[in-house]
mmCIF file of C-alpha atoms in Angstrom:
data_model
loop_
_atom_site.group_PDB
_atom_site.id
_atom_site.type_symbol
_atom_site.label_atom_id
_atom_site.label_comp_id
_atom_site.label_asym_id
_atom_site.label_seq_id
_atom_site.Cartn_x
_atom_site.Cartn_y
_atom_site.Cartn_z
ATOM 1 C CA UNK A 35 -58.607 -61.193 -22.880
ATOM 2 C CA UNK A 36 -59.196 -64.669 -24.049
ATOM 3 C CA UNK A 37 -56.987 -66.157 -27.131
ATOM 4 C CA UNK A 38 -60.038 -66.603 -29.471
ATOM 5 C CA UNK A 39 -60.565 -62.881 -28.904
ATOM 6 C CA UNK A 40 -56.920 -62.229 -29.191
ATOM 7 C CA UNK A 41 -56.937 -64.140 -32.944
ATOM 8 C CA UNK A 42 -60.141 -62.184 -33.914
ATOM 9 C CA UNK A 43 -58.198 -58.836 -33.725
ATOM 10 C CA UNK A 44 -54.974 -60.192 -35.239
ATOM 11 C CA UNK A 45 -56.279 -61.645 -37.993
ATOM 12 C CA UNK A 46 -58.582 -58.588 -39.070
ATOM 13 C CA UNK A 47 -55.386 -56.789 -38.519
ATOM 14 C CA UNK A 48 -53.910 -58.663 -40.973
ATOM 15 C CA UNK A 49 -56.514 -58.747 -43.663
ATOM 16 C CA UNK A 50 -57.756 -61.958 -43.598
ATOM 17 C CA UNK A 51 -60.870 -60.623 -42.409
ATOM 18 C CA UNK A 52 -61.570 -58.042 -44.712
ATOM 19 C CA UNK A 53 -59.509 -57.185 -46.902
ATOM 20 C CA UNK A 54 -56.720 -54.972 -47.456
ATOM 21 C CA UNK A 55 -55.181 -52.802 -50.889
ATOM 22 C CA UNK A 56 -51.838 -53.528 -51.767
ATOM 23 C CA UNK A 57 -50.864 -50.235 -50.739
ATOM 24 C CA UNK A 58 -52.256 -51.042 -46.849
ATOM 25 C CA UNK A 59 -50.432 -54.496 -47.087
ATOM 26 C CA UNK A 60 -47.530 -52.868 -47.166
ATOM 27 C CA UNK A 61 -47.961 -49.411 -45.492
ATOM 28 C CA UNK A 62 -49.039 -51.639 -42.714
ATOM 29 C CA UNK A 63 -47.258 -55.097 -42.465
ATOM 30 C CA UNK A 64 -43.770 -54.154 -43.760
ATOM 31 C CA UNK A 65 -44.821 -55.284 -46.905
ATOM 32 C CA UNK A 66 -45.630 -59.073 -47.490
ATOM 33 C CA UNK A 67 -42.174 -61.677 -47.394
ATOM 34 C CA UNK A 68 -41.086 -63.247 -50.711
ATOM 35 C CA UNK A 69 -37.858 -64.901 -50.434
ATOM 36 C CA UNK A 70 -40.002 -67.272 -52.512
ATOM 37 C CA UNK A 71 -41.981 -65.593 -54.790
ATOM 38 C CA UNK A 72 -44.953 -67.708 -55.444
ATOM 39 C CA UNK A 73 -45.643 -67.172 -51.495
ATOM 40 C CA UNK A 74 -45.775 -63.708 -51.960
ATOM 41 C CA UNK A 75 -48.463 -63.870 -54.556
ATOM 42 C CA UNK A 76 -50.331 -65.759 -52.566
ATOM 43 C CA UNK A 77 -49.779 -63.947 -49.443
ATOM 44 C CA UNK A 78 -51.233 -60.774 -51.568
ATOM 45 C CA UNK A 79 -53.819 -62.744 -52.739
ATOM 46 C CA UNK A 80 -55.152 -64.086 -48.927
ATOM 47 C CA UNK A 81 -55.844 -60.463 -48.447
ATOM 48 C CA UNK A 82 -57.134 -58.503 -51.636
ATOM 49 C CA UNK A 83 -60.446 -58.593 -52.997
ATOM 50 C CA UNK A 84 -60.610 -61.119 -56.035
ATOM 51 C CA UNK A 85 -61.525 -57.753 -58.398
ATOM 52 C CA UNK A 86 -58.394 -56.324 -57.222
ATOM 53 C CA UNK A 87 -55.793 -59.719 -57.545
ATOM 54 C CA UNK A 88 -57.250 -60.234 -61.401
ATOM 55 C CA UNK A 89 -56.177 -56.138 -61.737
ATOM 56 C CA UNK A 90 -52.548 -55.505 -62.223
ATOM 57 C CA UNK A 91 -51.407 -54.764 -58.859
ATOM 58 C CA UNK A 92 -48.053 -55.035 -59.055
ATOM 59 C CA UNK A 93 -46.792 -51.713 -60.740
ATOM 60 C CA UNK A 94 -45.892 -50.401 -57.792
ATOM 61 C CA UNK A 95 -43.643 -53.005 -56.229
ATOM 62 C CA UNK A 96 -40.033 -53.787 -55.363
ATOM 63 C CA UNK A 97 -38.512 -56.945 -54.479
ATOM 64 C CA UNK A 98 -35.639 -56.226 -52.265
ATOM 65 C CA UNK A 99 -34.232 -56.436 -48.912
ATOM 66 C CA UNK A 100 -36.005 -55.905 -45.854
ATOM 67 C CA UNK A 101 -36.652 -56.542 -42.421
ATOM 68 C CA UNK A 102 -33.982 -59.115 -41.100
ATOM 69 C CA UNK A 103 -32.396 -58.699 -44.410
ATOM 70 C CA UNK A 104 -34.354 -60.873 -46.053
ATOM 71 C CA UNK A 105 -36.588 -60.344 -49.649
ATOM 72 C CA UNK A 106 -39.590 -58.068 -49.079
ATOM 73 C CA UNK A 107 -42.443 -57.216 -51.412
ATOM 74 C CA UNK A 108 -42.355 -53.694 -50.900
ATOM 75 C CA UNK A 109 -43.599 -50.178 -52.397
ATOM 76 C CA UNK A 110 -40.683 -48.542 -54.525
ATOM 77 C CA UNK A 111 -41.478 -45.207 -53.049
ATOM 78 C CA UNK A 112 -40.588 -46.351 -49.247
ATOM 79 C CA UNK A 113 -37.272 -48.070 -50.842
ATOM 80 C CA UNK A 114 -35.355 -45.265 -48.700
ATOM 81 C CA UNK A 115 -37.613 -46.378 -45.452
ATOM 82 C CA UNK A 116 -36.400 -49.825 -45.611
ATOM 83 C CA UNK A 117 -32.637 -49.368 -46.886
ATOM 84 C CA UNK A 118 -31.939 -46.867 -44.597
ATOM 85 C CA UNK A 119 -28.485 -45.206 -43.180
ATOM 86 C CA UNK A 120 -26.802 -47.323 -40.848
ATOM 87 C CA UNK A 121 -28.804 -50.135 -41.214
ATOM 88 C CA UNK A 122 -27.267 -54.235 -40.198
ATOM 89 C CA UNK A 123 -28.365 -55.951 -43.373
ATOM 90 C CA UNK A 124 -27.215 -55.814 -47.077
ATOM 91 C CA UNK A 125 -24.228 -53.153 -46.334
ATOM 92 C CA UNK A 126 -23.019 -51.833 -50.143
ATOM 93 C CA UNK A 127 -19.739 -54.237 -50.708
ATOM 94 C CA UNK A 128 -18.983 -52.805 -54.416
ATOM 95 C CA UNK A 129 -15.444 -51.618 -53.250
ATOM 96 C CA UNK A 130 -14.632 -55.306 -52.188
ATOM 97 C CA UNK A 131 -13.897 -58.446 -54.071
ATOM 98 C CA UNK A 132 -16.427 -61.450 -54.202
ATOM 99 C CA UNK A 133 -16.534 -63.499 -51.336
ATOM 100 C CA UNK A 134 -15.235 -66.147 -52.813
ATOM 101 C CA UNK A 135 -12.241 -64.210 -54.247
ATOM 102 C CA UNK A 136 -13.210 -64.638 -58.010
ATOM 103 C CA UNK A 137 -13.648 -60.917 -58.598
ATOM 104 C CA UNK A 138 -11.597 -58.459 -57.675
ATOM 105 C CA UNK A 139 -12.706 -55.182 -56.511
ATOM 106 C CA UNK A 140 -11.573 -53.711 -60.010
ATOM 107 C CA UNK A 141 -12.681 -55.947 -61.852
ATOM 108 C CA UNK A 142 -16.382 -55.921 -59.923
ATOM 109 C CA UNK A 143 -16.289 -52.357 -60.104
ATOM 110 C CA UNK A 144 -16.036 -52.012 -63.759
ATOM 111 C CA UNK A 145 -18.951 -54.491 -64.196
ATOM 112 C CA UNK A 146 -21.228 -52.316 -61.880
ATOM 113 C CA UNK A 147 -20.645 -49.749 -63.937
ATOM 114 C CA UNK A 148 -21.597 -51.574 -67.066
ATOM 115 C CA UNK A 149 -24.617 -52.801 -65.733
ATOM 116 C CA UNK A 150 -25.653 -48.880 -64.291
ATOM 117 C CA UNK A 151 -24.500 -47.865 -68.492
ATOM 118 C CA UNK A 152 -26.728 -50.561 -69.772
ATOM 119 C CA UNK A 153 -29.751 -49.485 -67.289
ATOM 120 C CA UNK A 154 -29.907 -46.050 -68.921
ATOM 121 C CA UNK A 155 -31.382 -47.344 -72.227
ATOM 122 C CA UNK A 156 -34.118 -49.305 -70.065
ATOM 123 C CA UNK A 157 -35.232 -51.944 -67.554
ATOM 124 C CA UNK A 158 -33.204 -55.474 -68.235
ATOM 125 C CA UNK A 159 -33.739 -58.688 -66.839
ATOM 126 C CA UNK A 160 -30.904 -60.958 -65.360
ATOM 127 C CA UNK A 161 -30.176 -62.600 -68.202
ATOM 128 C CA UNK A 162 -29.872 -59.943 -69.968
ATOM 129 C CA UNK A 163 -27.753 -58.044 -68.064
ATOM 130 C CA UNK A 164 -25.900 -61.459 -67.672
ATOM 131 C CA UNK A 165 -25.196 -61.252 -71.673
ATOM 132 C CA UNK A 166 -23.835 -57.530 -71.167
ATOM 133 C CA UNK A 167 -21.059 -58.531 -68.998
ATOM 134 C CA UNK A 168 -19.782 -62.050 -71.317
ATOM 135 C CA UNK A 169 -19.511 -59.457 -74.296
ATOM 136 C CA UNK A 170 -17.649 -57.333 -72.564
ATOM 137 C CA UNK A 171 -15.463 -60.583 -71.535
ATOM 138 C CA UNK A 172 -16.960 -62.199 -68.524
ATOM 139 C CA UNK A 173 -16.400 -65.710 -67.824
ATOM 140 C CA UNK A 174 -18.678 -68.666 -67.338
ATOM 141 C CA UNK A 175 -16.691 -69.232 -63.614
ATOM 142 C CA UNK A 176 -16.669 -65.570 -62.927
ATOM 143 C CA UNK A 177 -20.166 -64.980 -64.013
ATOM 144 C CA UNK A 178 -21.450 -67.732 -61.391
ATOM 145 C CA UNK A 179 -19.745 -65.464 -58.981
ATOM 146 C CA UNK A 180 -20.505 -61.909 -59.953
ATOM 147 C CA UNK A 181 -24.182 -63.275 -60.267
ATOM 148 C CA UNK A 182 -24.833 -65.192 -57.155
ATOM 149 C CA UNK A 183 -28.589 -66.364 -56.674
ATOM 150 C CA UNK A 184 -28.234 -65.021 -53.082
ATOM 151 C CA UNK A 185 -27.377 -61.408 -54.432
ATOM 152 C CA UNK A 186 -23.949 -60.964 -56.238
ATOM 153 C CA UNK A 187 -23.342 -57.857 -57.670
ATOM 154 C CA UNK A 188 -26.969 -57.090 -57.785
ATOM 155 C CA UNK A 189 -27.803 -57.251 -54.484
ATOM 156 C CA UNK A 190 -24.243 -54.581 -54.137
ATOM 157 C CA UNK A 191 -25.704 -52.211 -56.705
ATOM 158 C CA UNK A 192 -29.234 -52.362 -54.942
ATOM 159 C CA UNK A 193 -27.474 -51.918 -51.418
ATOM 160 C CA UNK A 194 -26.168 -48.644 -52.302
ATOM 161 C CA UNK A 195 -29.478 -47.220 -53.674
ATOM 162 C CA UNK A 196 -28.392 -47.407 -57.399
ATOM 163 C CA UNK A 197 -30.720 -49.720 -58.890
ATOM 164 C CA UNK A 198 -34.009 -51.515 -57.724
ATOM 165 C CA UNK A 199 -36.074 -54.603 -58.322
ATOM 166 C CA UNK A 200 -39.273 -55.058 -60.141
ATOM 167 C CA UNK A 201 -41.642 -57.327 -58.382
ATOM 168 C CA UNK A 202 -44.066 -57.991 -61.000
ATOM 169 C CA UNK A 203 -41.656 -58.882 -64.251
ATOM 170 C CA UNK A 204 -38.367 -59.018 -61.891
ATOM 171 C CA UNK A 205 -36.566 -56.315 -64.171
ATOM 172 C CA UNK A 206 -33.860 -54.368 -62.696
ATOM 173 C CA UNK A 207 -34.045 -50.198 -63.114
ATOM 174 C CA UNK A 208 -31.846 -47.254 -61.896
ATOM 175 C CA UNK A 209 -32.963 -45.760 -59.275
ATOM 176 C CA UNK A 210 -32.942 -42.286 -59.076
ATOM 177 C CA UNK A 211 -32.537 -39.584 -56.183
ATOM 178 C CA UNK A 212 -32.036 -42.019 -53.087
ATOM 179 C CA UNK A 213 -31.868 -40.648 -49.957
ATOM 180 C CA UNK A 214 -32.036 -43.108 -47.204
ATOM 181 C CA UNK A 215 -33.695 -42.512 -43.731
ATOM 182 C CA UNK A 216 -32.475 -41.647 -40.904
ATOM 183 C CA UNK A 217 -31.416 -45.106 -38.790
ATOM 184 C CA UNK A 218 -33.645 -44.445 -35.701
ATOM 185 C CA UNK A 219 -36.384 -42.822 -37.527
ATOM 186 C CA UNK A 220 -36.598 -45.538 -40.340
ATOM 187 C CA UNK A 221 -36.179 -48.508 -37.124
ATOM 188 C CA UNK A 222 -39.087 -46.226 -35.058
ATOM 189 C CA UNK A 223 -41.287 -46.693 -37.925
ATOM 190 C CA UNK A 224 -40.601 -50.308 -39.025
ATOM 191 C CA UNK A 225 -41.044 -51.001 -35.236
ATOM 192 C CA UNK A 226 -44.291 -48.634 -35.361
ATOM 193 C CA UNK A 227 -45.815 -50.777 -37.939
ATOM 194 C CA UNK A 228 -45.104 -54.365 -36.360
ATOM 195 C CA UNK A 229 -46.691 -53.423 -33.475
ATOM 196 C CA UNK A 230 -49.744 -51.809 -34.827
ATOM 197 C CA UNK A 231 -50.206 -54.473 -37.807
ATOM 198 C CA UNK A 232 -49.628 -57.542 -35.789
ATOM 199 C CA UNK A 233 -50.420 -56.712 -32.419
ATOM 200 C CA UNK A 234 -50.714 -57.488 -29.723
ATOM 201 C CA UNK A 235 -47.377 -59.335 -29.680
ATOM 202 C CA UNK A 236 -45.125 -60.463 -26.590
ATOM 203 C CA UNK A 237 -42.189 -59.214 -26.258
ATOM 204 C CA UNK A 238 -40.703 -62.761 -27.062
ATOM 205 C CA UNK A 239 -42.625 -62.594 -30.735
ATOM 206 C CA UNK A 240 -40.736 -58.797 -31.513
ATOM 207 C CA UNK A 241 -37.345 -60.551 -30.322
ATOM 208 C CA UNK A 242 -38.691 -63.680 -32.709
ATOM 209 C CA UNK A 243 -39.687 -60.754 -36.097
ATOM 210 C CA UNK A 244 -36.701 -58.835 -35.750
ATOM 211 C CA UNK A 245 -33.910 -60.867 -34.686
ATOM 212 C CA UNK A 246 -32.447 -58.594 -32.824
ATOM 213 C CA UNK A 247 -31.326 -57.569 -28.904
ATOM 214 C CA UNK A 248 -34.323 -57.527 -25.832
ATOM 215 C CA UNK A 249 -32.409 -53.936 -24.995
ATOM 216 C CA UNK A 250 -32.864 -52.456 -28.154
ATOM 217 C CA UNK A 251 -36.381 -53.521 -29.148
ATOM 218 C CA UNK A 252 -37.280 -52.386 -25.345
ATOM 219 C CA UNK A 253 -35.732 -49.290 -26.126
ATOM 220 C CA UNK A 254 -38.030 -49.098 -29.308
ATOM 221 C CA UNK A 255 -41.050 -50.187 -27.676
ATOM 222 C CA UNK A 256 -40.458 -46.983 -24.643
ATOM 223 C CA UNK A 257 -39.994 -44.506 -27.533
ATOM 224 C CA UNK A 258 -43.147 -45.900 -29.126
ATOM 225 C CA UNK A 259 -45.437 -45.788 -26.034
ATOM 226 C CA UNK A 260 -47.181 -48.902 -26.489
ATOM 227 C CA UNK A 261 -50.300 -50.050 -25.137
ATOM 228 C CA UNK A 262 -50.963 -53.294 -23.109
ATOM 229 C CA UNK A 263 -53.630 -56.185 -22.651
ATOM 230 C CA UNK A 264 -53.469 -59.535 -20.678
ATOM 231 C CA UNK A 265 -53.841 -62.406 -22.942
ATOM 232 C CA UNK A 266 -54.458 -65.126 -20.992
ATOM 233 C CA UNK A 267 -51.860 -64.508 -18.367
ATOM 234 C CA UNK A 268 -49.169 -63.412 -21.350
ATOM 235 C CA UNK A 269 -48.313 -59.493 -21.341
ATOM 236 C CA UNK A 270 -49.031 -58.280 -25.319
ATOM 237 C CA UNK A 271 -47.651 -54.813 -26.980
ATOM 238 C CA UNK A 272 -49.469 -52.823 -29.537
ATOM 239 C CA UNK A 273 -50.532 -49.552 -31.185
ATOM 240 C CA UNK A 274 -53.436 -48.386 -32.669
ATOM 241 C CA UNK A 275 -56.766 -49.908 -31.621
ATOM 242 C CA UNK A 276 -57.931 -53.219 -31.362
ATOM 243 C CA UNK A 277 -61.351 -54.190 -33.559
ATOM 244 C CA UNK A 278 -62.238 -58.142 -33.559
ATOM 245 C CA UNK A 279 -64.143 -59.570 -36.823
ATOM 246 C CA UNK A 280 -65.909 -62.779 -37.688
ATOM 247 C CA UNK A 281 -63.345 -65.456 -38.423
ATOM 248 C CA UNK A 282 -63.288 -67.303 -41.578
ATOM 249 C CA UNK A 283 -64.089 -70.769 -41.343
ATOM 250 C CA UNK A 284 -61.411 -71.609 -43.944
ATOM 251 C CA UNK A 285 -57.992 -69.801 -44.674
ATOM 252 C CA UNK A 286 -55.239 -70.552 -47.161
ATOM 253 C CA UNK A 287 -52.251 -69.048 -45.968
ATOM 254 C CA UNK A 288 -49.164 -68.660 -47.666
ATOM 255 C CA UNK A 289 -45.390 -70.193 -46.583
ATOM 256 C CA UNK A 290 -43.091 -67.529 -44.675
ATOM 257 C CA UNK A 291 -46.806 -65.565 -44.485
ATOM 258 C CA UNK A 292 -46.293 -62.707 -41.522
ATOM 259 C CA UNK A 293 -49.369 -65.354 -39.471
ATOM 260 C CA UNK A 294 -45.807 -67.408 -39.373
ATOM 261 C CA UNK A 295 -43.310 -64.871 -38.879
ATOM 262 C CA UNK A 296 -44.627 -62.374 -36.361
ATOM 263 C CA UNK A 297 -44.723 -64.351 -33.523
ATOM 264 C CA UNK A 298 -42.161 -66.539 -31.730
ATOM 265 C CA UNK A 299 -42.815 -70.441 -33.453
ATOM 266 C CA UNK A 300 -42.945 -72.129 -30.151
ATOM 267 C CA UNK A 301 -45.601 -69.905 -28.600
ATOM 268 C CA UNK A 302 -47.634 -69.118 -31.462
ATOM 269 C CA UNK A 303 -51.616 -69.636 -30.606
ATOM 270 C CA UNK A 304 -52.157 -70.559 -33.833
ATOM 271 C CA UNK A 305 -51.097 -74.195 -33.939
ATOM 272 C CA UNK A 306 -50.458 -76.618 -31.267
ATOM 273 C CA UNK A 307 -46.162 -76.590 -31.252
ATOM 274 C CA UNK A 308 -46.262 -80.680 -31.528
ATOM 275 C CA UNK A 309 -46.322 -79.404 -35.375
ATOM 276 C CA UNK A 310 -43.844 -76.953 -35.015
ATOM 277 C CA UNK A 311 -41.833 -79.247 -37.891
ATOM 278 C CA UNK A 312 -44.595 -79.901 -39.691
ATOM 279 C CA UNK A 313 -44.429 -76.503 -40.653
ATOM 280 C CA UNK A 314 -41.104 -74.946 -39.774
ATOM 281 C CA UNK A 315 -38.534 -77.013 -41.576
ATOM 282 C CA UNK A 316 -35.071 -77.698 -40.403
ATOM 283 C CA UNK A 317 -33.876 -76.504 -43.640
ATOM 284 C CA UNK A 318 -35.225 -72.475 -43.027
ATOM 285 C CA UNK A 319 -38.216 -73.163 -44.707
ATOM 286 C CA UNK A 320 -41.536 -72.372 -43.470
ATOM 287 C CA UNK A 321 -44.715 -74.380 -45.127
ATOM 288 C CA UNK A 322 -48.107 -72.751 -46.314
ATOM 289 C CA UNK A 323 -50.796 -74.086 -44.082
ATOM 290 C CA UNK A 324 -54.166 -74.216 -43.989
ATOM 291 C CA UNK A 325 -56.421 -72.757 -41.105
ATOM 292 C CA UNK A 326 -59.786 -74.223 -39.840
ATOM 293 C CA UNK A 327 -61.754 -72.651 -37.046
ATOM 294 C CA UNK A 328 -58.711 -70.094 -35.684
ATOM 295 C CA UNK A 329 -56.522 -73.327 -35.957
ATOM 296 C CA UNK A 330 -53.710 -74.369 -38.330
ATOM 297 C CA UNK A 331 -54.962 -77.837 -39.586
ATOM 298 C CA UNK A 332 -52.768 -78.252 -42.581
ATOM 299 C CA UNK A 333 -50.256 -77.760 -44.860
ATOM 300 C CA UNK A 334 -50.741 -77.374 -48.299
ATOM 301 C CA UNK A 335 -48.376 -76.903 -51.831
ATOM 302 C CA UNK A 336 -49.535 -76.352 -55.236
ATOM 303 C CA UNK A 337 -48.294 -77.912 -58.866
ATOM 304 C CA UNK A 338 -49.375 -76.889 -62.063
ATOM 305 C CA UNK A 339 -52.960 -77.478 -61.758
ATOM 306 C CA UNK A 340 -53.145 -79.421 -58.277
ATOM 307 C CA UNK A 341 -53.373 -78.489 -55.048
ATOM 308 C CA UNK A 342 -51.780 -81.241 -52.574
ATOM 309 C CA UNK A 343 -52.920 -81.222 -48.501
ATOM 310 C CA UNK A 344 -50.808 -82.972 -45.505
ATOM 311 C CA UNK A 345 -53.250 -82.868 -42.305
ATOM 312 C CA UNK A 346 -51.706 -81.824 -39.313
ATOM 313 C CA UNK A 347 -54.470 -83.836 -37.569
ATOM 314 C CA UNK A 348 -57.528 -85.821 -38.705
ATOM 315 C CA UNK A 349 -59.970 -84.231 -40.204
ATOM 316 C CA UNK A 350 -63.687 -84.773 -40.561
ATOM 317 C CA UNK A 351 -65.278 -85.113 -43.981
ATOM 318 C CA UNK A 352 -67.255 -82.157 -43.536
ATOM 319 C CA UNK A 353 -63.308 -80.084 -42.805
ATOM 320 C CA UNK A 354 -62.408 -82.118 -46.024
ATOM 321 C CA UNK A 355 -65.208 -81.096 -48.493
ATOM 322 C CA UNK A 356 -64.768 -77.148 -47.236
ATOM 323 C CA UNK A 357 -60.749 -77.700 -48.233
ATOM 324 C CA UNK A 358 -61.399 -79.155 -51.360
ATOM 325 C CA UNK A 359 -64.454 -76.171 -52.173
ATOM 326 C CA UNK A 360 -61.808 -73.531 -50.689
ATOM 327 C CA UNK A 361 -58.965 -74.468 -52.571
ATOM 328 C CA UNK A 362 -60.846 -74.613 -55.934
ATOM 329 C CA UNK A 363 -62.123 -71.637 -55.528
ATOM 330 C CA UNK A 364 -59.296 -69.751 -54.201
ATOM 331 C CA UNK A 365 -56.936 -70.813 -57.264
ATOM 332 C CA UNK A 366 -59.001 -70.650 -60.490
ATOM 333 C CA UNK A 367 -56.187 -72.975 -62.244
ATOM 334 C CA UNK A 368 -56.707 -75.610 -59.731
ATOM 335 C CA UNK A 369 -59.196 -78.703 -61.172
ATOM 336 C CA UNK A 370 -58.476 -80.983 -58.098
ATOM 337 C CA UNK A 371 -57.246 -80.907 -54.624
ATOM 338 C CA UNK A 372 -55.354 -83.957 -53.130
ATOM 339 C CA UNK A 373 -54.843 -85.489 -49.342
ATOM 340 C CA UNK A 374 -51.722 -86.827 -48.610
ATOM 341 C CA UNK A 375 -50.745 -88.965 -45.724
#
C-alpha cells in the first residue's frame, strides 16, 4: 500500500473525512484528549457536522483520566471502562497524606468527606467546593495543597469512583454505582479501539499511544487477532476494515489531537520530522497544526478574535488565501487570520 493511500483510510477513520457524532468520537477513538481544554473543543469540532457543534453536545461528557493517565473527554457511562480495576494511572491515594506533606491523611480524609456531603445537595464547581472546606477551617497554604491544579484531592475522590467531572460546565457530581472493569477486559477493549480507530499503526506507534512494554502490547495485539498490510515496506496493525475517502484540501487540527498522538512523532507520515519541534515542544506540549494536501504545513493558535499561523514551510499565495478562507470559516468569532514568521 502506498502512504497517500495509507492517510486516506486513517483520516476517514478519524473523522476528518466525514464526520463523526460525539458518541462515535469517543466509542471509537478513546474519546478526544483535553489536558487543555480549548483543544478538545476543537478536536470535537474537526469532526462533527457544524449543525451538531452549534447543538449542545456536551451533556454527556466527563473530563477525567484516561489513557496514559492523562485528561480524556470521555462518555460518563464508560467512566468504569476507562478507570478500571488494577489499572497504572491515577491509583485512589485518599488514605495518604499530600505529597508534599501539608495534609495529613486525617485531615484529607475529613475534607473528602465534606466535599462527597456537599455533592449531595448538587453539582459544585471548584471554587465552590474550595469555599466549603475554608469554612470548615481550611487554610490558604493547605488549600493550595489539598487543591492541586494537577489533581489534589479531586483527582483522589475521582480515582476511587466517588465523584466525576463535567466536561461542558466543569462541575463536579457524585457518582453513583461504580463498578470498574475488569483489568484485561477494560485494556482488550481500549487496545481494540486504537487499533480499529487509528489503524493501521506500527507496532512502534502502539508502544508511542500507550506508553507502555513491546511484551505486553504484543500480548494485546495476539489476543486481538489483528490484521496486517505493507505500507511502504513498514508492517501496520489494525481491526475492522479499511475504506479510503477524498482528502480535504485544508484541515485545522487541534494541539495533542489523536493525528499527533497515535503514532510514534519521529515516524509519523504526516509531517516531514525536520519539524518535529515545531510542533512537539520540549516543554510536553504538542501545537495545533494545520494540514494542506495530506501534509502538516503549519501551526496555528487562536486569541480572542484572531487566528495566528507559523508556516512550517513556504507557502504559495494560493495555500495562503485557502488558510485565511478556512480559518474564518471554521471559527465564526474569528474576523482575521495572521502569518507569522
Amino acid at each position: 500500500m502506498e502512504i497517500i493511500n495509507w492517510k486516506a483510510i486513517v483520516l476517514k477513520k478519524m473523522g476528518f473525512i466525514e464526520p463523526m457524532t460525539v458518541h462515535q468520537i469517543c466509542r471509537q477513538h478513546n474519546g478526544v484528549q483535553a489536558q487543555v481544554r480549548s483543544y478538545a473543543d476543537v478536536g470535537f469540532l474537526t469532526r462533527m457536522r457544524t449543525e451538531d457543534f452549534s447543538r449542545p453536545w456536551s451533556l454527556d461528557l466527563v473530563r477525567q483520566w484516561s489513557v496514559r493517565g492523562t485528561l480524556h473527554a470521555y462518555l460518563k457511562e464508560e467512566i468504569p471502562l476507562y478507570l478500571y480495576e488494577g489499572r497504572n494511572y491515577l491509583k485512589p491515594n485518599l488514605s495518604l497524606p499530600s505529597h508534599d506533606g501539608k495534609i495529613s491523611a486525617k485531615e484529607k480524609g475529613y475534607y473528602g468527606d465534606l466535599i462527597l456531603e456537599t455533592l449531595e445537595s448538587g453539582h459544585k464547581s471548584r471554587d465552590e467546593l474550595k469555599e466549603i472546606c475554608r469554612k470548615e477551617g481550611l487554610s490558604k497554604e493547605k488549600e493550595a495543597s489539598l487543591f492541586d491544579s494537577w489533581g489534589g484531592i479531586i483527582a483522589s475522590l475521582i480515582s476511587e469512583g466517588k465523584i466525576y467531572q463535567e466536561y461542558g460546565r466543569q462541575y463536579f457530581g457524585l457518582l453513583e454505582s461504580y463498578e470498574p472493569w475488569d483489568k484485561e477486559k477494560a485494556e482488550l477493549e481500549i487496545a481494540r479501539r486504537y487499533f480499529s480507530g487509528f489503524g493501521p499503526v506500527s507496532l512502534a506507534d502502539a508502544r508511542y499511544y500507550f506508553k507502555e512494554n513491546k511484551g505486553l502490547i504484543e500480548n494485546w495485539m495476539k489476543k486481538l487477532d489483528l490484521k496486517t498490510v505493507e505500507v511502504e515496506g513498514t508492517i501496520r496493525y489494525y481491526a475492522g476494515e479499511l475504506e479510503e475517502g477524498d482528502i480535504p484540501q485544508i484541515i485545522f487540527i487541534a494541539g495533542f489531537d489523536a493525528l499527533l498522538l497515535a503514532f510514534e512523532k519521529r515516524e509519523n507520515p504526516f509531517f516531514d520530522p525536520k519539524y518535529i519541534r515545531d510542533i512537539y515542544t520540549l516543554t510536553g506540549i504538542v501545537k495545533p497544526v494545520i494540514m494542506l494536501n495530506s501534509e502538516l504545513a503549519a501551526t496555528w493558535r487562536k486569541e480572542k478574535n484572531k487566528v495566528y499561523v507559523r508556516p512550517l514551510k513556504k507557502l504559495r499565495k494560493k495555500e495562503i488565501s485557502l488558510i485565511e478562507c478556512e480559518g474564518i470559516k471554521k471559527f465564526q468569532e474569528i474576523s482575521e487570520v495572521l502569518f507569522e514568521e
